[in-house]
Short mmCIF file of N, CA and C in Angstrom, two decimals:
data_model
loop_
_atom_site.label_atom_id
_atom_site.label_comp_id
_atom_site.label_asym_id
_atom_site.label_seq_id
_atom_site.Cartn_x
_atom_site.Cartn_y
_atom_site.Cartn_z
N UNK A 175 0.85 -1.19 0.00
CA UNK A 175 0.00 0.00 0.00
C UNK A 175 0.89 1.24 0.00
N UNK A 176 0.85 2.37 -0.60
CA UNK A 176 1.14 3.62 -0.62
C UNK A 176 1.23 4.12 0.95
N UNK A 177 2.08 4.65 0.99
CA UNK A 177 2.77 5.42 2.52
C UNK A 177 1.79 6.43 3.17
N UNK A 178 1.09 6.75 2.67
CA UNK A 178 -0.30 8.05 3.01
C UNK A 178 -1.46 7.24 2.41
N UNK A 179 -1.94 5.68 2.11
CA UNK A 179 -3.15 5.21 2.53
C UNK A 179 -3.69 5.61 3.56
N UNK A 180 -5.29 5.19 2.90
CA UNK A 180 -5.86 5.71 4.63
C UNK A 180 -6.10 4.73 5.46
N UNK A 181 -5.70 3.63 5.12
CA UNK A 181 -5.73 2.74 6.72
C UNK A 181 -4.21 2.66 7.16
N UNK A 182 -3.05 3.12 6.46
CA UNK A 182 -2.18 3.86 7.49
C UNK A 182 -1.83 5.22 8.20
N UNK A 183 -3.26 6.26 7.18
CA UNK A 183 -3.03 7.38 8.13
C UNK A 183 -4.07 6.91 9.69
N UNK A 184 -5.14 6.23 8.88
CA UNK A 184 -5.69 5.66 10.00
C UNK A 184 -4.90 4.87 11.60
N UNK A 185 -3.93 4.07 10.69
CA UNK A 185 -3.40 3.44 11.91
C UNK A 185 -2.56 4.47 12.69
N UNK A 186 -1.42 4.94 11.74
CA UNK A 186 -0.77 6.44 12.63
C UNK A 186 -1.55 7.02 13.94
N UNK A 187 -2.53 7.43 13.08
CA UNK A 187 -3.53 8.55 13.89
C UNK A 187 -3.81 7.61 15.09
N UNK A 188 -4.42 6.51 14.85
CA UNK A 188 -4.81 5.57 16.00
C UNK A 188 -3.98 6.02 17.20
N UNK A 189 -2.52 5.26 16.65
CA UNK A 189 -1.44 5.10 17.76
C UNK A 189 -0.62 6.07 18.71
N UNK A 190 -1.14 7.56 17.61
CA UNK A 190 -0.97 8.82 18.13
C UNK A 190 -1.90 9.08 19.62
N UNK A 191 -3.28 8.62 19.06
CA UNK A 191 -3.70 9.28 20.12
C UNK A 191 -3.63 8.27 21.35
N UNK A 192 -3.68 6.76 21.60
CA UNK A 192 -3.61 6.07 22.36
C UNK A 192 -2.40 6.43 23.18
N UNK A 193 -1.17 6.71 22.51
CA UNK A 193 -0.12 7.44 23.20
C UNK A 193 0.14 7.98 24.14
N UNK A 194 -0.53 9.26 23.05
CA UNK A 194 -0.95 10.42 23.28
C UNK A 194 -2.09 10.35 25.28
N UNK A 195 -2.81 9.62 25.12
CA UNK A 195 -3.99 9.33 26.18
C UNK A 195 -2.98 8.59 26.84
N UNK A 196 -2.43 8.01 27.00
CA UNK A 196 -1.98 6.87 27.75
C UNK A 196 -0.53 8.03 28.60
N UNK A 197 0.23 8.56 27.93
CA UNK A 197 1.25 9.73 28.38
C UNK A 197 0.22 10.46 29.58
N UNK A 198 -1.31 11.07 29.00
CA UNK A 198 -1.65 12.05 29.63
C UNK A 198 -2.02 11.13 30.97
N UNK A 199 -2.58 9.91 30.87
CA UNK A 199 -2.88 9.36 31.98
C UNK A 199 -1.65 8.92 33.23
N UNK A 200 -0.78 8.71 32.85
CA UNK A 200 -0.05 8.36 33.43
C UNK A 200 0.53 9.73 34.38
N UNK A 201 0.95 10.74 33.56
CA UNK A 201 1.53 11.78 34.40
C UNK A 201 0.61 12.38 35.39
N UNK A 202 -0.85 11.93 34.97
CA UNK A 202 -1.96 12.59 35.75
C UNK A 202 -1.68 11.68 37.30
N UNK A 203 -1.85 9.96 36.83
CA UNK A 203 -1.61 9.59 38.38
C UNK A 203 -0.49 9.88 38.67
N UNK A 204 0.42 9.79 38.25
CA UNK A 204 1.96 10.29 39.09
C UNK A 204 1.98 11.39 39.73
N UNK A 205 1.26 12.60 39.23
CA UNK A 205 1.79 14.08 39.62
C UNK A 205 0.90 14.80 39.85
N UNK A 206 -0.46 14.00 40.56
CA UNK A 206 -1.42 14.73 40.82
C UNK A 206 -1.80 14.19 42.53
N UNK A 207 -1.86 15.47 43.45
CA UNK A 207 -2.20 14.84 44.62
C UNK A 207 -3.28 13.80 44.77
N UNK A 208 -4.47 14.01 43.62
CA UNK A 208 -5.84 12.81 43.75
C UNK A 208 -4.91 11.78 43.55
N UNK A 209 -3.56 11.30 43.33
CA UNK A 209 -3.87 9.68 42.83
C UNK A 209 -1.99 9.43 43.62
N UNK A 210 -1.57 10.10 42.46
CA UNK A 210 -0.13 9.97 43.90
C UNK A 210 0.94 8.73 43.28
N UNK A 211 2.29 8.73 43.79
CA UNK A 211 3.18 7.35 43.54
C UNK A 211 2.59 6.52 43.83
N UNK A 212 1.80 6.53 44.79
CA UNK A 212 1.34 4.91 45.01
C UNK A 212 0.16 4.26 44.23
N UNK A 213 -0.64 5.13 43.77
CA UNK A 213 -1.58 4.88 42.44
C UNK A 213 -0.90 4.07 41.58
N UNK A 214 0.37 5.10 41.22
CA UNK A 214 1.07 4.21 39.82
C UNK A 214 1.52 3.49 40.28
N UNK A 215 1.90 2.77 41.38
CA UNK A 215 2.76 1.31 41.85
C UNK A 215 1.43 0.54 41.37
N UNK A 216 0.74 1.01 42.26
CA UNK A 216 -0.81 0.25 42.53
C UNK A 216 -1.02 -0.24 40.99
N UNK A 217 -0.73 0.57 39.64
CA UNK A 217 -1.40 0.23 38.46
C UNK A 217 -0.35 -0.42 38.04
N UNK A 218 0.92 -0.26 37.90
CA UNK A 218 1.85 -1.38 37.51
C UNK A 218 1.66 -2.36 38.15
N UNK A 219 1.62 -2.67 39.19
CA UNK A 219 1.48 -4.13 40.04
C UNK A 219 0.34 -4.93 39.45
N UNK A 220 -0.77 -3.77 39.14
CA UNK A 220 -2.44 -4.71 38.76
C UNK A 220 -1.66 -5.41 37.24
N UNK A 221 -1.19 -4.24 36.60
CA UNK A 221 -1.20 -4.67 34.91
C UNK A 221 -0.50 -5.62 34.72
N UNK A 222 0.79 -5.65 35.16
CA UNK A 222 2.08 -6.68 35.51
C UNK A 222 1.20 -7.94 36.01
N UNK A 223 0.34 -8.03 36.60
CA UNK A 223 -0.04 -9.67 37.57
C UNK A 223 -1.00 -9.82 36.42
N UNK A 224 -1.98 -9.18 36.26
CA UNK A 224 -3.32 -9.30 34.84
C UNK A 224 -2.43 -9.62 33.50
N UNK A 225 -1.62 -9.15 33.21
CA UNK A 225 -0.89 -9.56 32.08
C UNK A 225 0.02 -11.23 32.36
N UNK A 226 0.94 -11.45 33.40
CA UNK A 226 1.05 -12.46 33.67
C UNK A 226 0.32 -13.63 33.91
N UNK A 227 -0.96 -13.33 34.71
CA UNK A 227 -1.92 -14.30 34.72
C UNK A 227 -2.35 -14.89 33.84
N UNK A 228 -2.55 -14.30 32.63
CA UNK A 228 -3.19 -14.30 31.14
C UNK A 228 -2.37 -15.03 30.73
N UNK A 229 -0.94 -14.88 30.51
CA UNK A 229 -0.12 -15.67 29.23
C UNK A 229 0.34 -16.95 30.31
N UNK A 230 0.39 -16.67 31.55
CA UNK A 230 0.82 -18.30 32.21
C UNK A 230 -0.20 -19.16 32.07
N UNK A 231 -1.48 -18.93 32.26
CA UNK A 231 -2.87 -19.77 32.20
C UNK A 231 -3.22 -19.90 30.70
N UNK A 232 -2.88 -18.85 29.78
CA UNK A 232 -3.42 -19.40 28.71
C UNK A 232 -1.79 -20.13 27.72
N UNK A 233 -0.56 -20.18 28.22
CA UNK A 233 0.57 -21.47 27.88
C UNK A 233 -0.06 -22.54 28.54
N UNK A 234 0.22 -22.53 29.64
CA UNK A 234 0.08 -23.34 30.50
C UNK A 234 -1.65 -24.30 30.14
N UNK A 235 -2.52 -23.91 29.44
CA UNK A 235 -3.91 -24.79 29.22
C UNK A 235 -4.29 -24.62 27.67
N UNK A 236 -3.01 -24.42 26.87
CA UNK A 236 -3.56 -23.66 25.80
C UNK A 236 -4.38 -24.97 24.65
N UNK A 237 -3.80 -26.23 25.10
CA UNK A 237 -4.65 -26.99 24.65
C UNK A 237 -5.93 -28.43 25.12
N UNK A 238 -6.44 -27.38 25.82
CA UNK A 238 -7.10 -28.17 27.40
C UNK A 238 -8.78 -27.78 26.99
N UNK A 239 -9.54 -28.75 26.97
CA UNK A 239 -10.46 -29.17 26.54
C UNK A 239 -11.67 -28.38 26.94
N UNK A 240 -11.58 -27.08 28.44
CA UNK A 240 -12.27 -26.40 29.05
C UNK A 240 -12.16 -25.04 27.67
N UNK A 241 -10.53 -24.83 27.21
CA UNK A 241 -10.58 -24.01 26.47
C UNK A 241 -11.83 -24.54 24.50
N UNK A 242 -11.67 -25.23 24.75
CA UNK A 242 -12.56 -25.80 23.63
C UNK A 242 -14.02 -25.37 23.89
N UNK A 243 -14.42 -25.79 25.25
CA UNK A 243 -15.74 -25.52 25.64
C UNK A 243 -16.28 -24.41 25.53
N UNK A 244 -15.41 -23.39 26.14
CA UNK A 244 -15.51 -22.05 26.02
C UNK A 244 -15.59 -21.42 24.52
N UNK A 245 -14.89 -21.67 24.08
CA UNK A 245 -14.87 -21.60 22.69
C UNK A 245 -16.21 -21.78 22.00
N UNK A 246 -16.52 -22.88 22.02
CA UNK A 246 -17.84 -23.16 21.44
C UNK A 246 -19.14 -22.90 22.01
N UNK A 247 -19.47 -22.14 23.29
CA UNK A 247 -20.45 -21.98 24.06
C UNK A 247 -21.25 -20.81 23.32
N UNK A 248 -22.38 -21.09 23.34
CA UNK A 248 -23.08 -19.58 22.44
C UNK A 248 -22.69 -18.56 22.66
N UNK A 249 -22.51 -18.03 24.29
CA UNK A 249 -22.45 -16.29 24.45
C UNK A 249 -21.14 -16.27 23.75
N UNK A 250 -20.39 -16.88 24.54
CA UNK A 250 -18.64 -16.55 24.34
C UNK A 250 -18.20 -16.90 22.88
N UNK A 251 -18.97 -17.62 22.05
CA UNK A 251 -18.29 -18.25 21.14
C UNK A 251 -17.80 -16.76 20.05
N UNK A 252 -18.92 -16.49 19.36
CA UNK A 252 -18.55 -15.14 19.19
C UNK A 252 -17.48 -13.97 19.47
N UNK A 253 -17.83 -13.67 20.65
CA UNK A 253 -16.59 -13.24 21.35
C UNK A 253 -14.99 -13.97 20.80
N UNK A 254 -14.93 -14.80 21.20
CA UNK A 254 -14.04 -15.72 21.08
C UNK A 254 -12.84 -15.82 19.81
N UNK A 255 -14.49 -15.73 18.82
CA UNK A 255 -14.38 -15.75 17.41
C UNK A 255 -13.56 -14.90 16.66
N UNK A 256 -13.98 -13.29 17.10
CA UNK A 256 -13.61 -12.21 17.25
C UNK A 256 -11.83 -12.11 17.72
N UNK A 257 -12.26 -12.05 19.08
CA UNK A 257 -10.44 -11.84 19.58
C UNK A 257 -9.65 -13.10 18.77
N UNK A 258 -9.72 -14.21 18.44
CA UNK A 258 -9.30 -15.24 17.54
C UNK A 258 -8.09 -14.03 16.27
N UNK A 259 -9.00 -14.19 15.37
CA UNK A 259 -9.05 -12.61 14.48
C UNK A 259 -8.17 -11.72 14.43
N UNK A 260 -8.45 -10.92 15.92
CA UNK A 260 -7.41 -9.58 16.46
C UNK A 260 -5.94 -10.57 17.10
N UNK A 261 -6.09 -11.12 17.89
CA UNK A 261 -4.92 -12.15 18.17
C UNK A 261 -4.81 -13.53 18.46
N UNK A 262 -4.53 -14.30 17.48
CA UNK A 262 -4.26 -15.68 17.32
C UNK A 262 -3.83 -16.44 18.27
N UNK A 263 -2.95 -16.06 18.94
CA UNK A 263 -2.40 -16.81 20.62
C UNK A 263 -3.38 -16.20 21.86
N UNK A 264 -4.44 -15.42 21.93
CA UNK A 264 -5.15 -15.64 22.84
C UNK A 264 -5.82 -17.09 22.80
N UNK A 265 -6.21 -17.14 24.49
CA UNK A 265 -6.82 -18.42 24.46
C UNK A 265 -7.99 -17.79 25.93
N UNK A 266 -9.32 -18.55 25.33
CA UNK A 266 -10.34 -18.20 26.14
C UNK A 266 -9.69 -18.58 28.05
N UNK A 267 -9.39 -19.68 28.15
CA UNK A 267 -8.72 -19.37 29.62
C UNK A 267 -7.95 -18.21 30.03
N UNK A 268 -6.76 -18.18 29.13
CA UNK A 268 -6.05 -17.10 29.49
C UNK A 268 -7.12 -15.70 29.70
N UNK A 269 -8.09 -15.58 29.17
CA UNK A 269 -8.90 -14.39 29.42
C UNK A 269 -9.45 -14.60 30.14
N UNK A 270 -10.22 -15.57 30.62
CA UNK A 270 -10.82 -15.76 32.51
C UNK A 270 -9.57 -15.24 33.27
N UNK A 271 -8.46 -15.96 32.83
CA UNK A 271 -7.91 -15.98 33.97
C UNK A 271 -7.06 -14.25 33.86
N UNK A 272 -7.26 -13.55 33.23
CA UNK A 272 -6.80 -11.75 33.61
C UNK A 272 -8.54 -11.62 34.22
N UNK A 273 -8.75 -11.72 33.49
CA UNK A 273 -10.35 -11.08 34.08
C UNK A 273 -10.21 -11.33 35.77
N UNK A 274 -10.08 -12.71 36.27
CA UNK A 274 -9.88 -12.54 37.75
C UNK A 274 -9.33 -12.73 38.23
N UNK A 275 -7.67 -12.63 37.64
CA UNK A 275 -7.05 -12.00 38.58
C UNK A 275 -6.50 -10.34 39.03
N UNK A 276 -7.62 -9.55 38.05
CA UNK A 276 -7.65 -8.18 38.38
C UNK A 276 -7.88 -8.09 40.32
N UNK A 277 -9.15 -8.27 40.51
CA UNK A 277 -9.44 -7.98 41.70
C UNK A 277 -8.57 -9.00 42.86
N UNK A 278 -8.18 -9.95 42.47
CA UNK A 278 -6.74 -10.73 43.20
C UNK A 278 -5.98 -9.41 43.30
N UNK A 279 -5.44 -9.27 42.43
CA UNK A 279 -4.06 -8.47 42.49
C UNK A 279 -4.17 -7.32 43.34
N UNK A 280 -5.69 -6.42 43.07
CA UNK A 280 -6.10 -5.64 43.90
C UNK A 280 -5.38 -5.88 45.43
N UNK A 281 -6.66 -6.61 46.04
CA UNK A 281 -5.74 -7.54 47.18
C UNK A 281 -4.73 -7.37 47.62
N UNK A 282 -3.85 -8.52 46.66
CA UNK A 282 -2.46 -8.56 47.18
C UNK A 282 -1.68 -7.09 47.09
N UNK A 283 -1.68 -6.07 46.37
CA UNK A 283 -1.21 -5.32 46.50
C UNK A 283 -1.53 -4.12 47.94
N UNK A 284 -2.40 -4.99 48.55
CA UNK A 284 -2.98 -3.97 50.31
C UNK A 284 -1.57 -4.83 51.06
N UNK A 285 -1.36 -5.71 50.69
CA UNK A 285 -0.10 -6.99 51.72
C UNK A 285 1.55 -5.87 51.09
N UNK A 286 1.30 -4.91 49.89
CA UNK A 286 2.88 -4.91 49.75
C UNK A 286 2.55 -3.23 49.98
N UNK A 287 3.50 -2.97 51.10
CA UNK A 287 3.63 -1.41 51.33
C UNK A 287 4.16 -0.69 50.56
N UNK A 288 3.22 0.31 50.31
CA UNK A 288 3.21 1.73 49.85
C UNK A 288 2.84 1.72 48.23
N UNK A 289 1.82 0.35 48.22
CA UNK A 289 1.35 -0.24 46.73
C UNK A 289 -0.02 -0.32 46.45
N UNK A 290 -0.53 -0.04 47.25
CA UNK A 290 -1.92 0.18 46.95
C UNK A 290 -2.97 1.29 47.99
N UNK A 291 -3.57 2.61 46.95
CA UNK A 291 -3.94 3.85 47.26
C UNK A 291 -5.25 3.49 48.16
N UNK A 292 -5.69 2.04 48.24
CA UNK A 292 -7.18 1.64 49.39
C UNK A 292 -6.21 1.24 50.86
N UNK A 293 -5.04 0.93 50.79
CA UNK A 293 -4.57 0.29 52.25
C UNK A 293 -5.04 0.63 53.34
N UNK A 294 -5.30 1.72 53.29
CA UNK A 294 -6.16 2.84 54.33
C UNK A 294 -7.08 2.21 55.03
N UNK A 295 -8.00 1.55 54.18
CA UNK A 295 -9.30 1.31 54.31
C UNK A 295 -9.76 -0.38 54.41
N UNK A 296 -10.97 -0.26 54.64
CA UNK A 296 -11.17 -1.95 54.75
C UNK A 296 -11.62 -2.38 53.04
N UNK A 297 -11.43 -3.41 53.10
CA UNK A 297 -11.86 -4.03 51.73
C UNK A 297 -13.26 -3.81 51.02
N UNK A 298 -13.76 -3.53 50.17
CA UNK A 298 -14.25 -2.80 49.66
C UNK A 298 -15.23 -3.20 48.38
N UNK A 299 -16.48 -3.23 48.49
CA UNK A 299 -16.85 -3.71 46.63
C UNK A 299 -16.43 -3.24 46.05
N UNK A 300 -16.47 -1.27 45.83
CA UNK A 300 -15.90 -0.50 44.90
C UNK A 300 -13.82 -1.49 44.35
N UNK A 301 -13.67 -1.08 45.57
CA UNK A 301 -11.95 -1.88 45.29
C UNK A 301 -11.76 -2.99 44.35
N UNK A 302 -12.73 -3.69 45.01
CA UNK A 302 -12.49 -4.75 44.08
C UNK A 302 -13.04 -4.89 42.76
N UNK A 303 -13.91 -3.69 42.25
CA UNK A 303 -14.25 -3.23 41.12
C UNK A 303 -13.92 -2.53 40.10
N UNK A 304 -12.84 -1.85 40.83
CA UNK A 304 -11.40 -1.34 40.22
C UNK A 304 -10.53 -2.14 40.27
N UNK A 305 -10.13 -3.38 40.84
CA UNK A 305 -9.64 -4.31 40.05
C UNK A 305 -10.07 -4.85 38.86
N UNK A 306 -11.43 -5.29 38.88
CA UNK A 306 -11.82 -6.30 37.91
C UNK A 306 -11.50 -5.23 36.81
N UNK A 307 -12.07 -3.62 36.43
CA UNK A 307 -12.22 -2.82 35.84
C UNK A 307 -10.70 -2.31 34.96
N UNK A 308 -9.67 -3.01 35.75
CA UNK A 308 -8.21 -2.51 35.29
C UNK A 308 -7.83 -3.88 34.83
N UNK A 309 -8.18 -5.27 34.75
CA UNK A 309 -8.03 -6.20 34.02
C UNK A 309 -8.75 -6.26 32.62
N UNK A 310 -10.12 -6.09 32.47
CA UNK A 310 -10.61 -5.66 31.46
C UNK A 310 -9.90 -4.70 30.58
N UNK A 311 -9.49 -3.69 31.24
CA UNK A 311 -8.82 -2.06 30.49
C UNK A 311 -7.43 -2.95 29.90
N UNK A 312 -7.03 -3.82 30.79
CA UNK A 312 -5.30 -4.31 30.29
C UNK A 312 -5.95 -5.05 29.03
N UNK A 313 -6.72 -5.76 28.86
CA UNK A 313 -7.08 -7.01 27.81
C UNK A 313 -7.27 -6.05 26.77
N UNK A 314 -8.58 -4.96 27.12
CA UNK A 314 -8.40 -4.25 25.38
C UNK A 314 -7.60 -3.60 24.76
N UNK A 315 -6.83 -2.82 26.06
CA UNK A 315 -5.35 -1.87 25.57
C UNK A 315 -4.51 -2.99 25.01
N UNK A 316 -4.32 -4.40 25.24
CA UNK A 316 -3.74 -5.51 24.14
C UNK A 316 -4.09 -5.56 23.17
N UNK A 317 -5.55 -6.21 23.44
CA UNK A 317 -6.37 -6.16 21.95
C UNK A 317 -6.47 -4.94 20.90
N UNK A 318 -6.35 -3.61 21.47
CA UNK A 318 -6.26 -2.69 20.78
C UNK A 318 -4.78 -2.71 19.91
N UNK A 319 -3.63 -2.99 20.57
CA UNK A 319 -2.49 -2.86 19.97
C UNK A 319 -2.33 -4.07 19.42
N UNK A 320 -2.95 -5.19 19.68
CA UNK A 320 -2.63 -6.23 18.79
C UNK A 320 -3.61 -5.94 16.76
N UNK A 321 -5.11 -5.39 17.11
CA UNK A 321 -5.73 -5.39 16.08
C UNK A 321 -4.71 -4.23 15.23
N UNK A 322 -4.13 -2.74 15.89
CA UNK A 322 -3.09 -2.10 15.23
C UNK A 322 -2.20 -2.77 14.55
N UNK A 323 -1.55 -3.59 14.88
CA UNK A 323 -0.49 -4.27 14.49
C UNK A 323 -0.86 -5.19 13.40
N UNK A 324 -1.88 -5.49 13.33
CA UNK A 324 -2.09 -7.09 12.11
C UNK A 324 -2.96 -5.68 10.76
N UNK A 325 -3.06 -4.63 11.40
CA UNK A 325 -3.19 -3.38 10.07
C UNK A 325 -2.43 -3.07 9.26
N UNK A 326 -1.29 -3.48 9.97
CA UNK A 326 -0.28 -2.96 9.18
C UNK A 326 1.05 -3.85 8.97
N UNK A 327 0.19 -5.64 9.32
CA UNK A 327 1.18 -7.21 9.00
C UNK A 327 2.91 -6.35 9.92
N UNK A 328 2.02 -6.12 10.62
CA UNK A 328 3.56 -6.31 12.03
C UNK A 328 3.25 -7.10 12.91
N UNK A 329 4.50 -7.58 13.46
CA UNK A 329 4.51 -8.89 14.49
C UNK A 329 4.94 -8.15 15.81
N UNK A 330 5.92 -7.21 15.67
CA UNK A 330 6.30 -6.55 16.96
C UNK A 330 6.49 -5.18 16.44
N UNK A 331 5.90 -4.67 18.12
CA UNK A 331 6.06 -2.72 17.49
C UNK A 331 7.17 -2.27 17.97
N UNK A 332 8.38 -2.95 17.97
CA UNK A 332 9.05 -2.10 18.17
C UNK A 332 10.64 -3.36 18.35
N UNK A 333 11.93 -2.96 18.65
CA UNK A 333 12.47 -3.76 18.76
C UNK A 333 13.71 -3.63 19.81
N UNK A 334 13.10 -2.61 20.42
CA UNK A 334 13.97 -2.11 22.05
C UNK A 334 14.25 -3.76 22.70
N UNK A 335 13.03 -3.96 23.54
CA UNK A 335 12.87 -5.04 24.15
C UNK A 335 13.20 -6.08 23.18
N UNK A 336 13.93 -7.31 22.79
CA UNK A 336 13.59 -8.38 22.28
C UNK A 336 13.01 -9.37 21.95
N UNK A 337 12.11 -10.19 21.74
CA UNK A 337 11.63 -11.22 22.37
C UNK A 337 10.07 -10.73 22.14
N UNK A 338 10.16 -10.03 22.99
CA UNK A 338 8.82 -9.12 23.90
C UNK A 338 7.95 -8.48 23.29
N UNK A 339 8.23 -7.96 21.85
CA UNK A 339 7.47 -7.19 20.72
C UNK A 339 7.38 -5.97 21.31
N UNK A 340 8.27 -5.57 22.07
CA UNK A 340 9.06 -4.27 21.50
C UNK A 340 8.34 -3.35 23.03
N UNK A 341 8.60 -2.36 22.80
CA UNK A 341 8.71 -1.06 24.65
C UNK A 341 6.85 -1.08 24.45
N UNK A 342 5.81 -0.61 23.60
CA UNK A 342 5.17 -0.77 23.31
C UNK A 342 3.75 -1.66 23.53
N UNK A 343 4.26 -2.71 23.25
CA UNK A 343 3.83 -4.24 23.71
C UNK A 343 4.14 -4.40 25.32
N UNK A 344 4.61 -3.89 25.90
CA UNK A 344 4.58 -4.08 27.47
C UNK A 344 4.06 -2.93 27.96
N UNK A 345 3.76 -1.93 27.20
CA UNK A 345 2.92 -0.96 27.96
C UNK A 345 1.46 -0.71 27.76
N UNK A 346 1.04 -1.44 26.05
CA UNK A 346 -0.38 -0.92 25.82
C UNK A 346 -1.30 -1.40 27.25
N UNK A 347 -1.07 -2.64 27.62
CA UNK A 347 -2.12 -2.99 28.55
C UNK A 347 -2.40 -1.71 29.86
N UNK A 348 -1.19 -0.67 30.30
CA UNK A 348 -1.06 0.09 30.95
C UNK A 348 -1.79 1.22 30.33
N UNK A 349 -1.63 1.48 29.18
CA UNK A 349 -2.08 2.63 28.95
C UNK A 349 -3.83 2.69 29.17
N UNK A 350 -4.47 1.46 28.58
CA UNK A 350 -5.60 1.77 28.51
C UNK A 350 -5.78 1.57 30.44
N UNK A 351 -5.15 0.95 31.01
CA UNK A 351 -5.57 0.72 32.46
C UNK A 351 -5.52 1.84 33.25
N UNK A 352 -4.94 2.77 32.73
CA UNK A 352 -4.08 4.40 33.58
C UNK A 352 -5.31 5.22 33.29
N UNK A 353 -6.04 4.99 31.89
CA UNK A 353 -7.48 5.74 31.92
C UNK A 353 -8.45 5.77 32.41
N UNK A 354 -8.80 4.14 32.69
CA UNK A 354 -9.82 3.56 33.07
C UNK A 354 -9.50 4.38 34.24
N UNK A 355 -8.34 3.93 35.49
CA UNK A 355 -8.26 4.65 36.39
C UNK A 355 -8.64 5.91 36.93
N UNK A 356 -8.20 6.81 35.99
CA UNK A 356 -8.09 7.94 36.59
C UNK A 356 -10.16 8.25 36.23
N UNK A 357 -11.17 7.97 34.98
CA UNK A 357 -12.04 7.71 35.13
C UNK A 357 -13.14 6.90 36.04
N UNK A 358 -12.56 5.69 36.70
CA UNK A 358 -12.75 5.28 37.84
C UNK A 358 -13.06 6.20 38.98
N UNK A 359 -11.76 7.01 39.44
CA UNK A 359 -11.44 7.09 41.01
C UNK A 359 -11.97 8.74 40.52
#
C-alpha cells in the first residue's frame, strides 16, 4: 500500500492518540495529589499480575479441553471468534484468567507497602471493582495494539525489548488501564 493510505493514516492517527492518552494518563496519576506514587505502583502491580496471569494460564492450558468448551459456548463463542481474528495466541482461559485475577491483584497489592492507594481502608466492593475494571482495560489496551499491528502485517512494534514485541507491547495494557483509572477514582 502507498505510505499516506488511509488505513495507514488511520493506523498512525490511532497510535498517536492512544499514546498520546496513555502519556496524559499516566503523568496525571503520578503528579497529581488525587492519585499519587502509590496509584502508579498500585497500576503497575495490577497490569504486571493481569498480564502475567493471562499468558501463564493461557501457555500453560492452551490446549485443554475447558478451552474448547468455552470456545464453542453460544455467548462466548462469538466473542471468542472475534479476539481469535485480532490475536491468534489468545486463548479463552487465558482471558478468565486476567479477568480474575484483576481484583486478586487488587488484594495482594494492600499486603505490599506503599502499593496500593485503598490500604487505608477496609476491603471494599468498589476496590475490588477497580480491580476487575483494570483487568478488562489491560485485555483491550492488548487487543487494541494487537488489532493495530495485524493493520499494518507487524509482528512486533518495536524492537527495544527483544523477544517481547518491543517497549510498546509491554505498555499498551497500561495505557488503557491508567485511563480507566483515573475515570474510575
Amino acid at each position: 500500500t502507498p505510505p499516506h493510505s488511509q488505513a495507514n493514516v488511520l493506523f498512525a492517527f490511532l497510535c498517536d492518540v492512544q499514546v498520546l492518552l496513555g502519556y496524559y494518563s499516566m503523568n496525571v496519576i503520578m503528579l497529581t495529589p488525587k492519585f499519587g506514587v502509590r496509584t502508579g505502583v498500585f497500576l503497575c502491580l495490577n497490569c504486571w499480575g493481569v498480564d502475567t496471569a493471562g499468558l501463564i494460564v493461557g501457555k500453560l492450558f492452551k490446549e485443554n479441553s475447558l478451552n474448547n468448551a468455552l470456545s464453542s459456548t453460544p455467548p462466548f463463542s462469538l466473542l471468542f471468534t472475534s479476539l481469535k481474528k485480532i490475536s491468534p495466541n489468545k486463548t479463552p482461559l487465558g482471558f478468565v484468567a486476567c479477568v480474575l485475577s484483576g481484583p486478586l491483584c487488587t488484594l495482594i497489592c494492600r499486603c505490599i507497602p506503599y502499593s496500593s492507594p485503598y490500604s487505608e481502608s477496609p476491603v471494599s466492593l468498589d476496590e475490588l471493582n477497580v480491580g476487575l475494571g483494570l483487568a478488562v482495560s489491560c485485555v483491550i489496551g492488548d487487543l487494541i495494539q494487537s488489532w493495530q499491528k495485524r493493520m499494518v502485517n507487524a509482528k512486533d512494534s518495536g524492537t527495544v525489548i527483544r523477544g517481547h514485541g518491543g517497549v510498546w507491547d509491554r505498555m499498551d495494557s497500561m495505557i488503557m488501564a491508567a485511563t480507566f483509572l483515573i475515570v474510575a477514582k
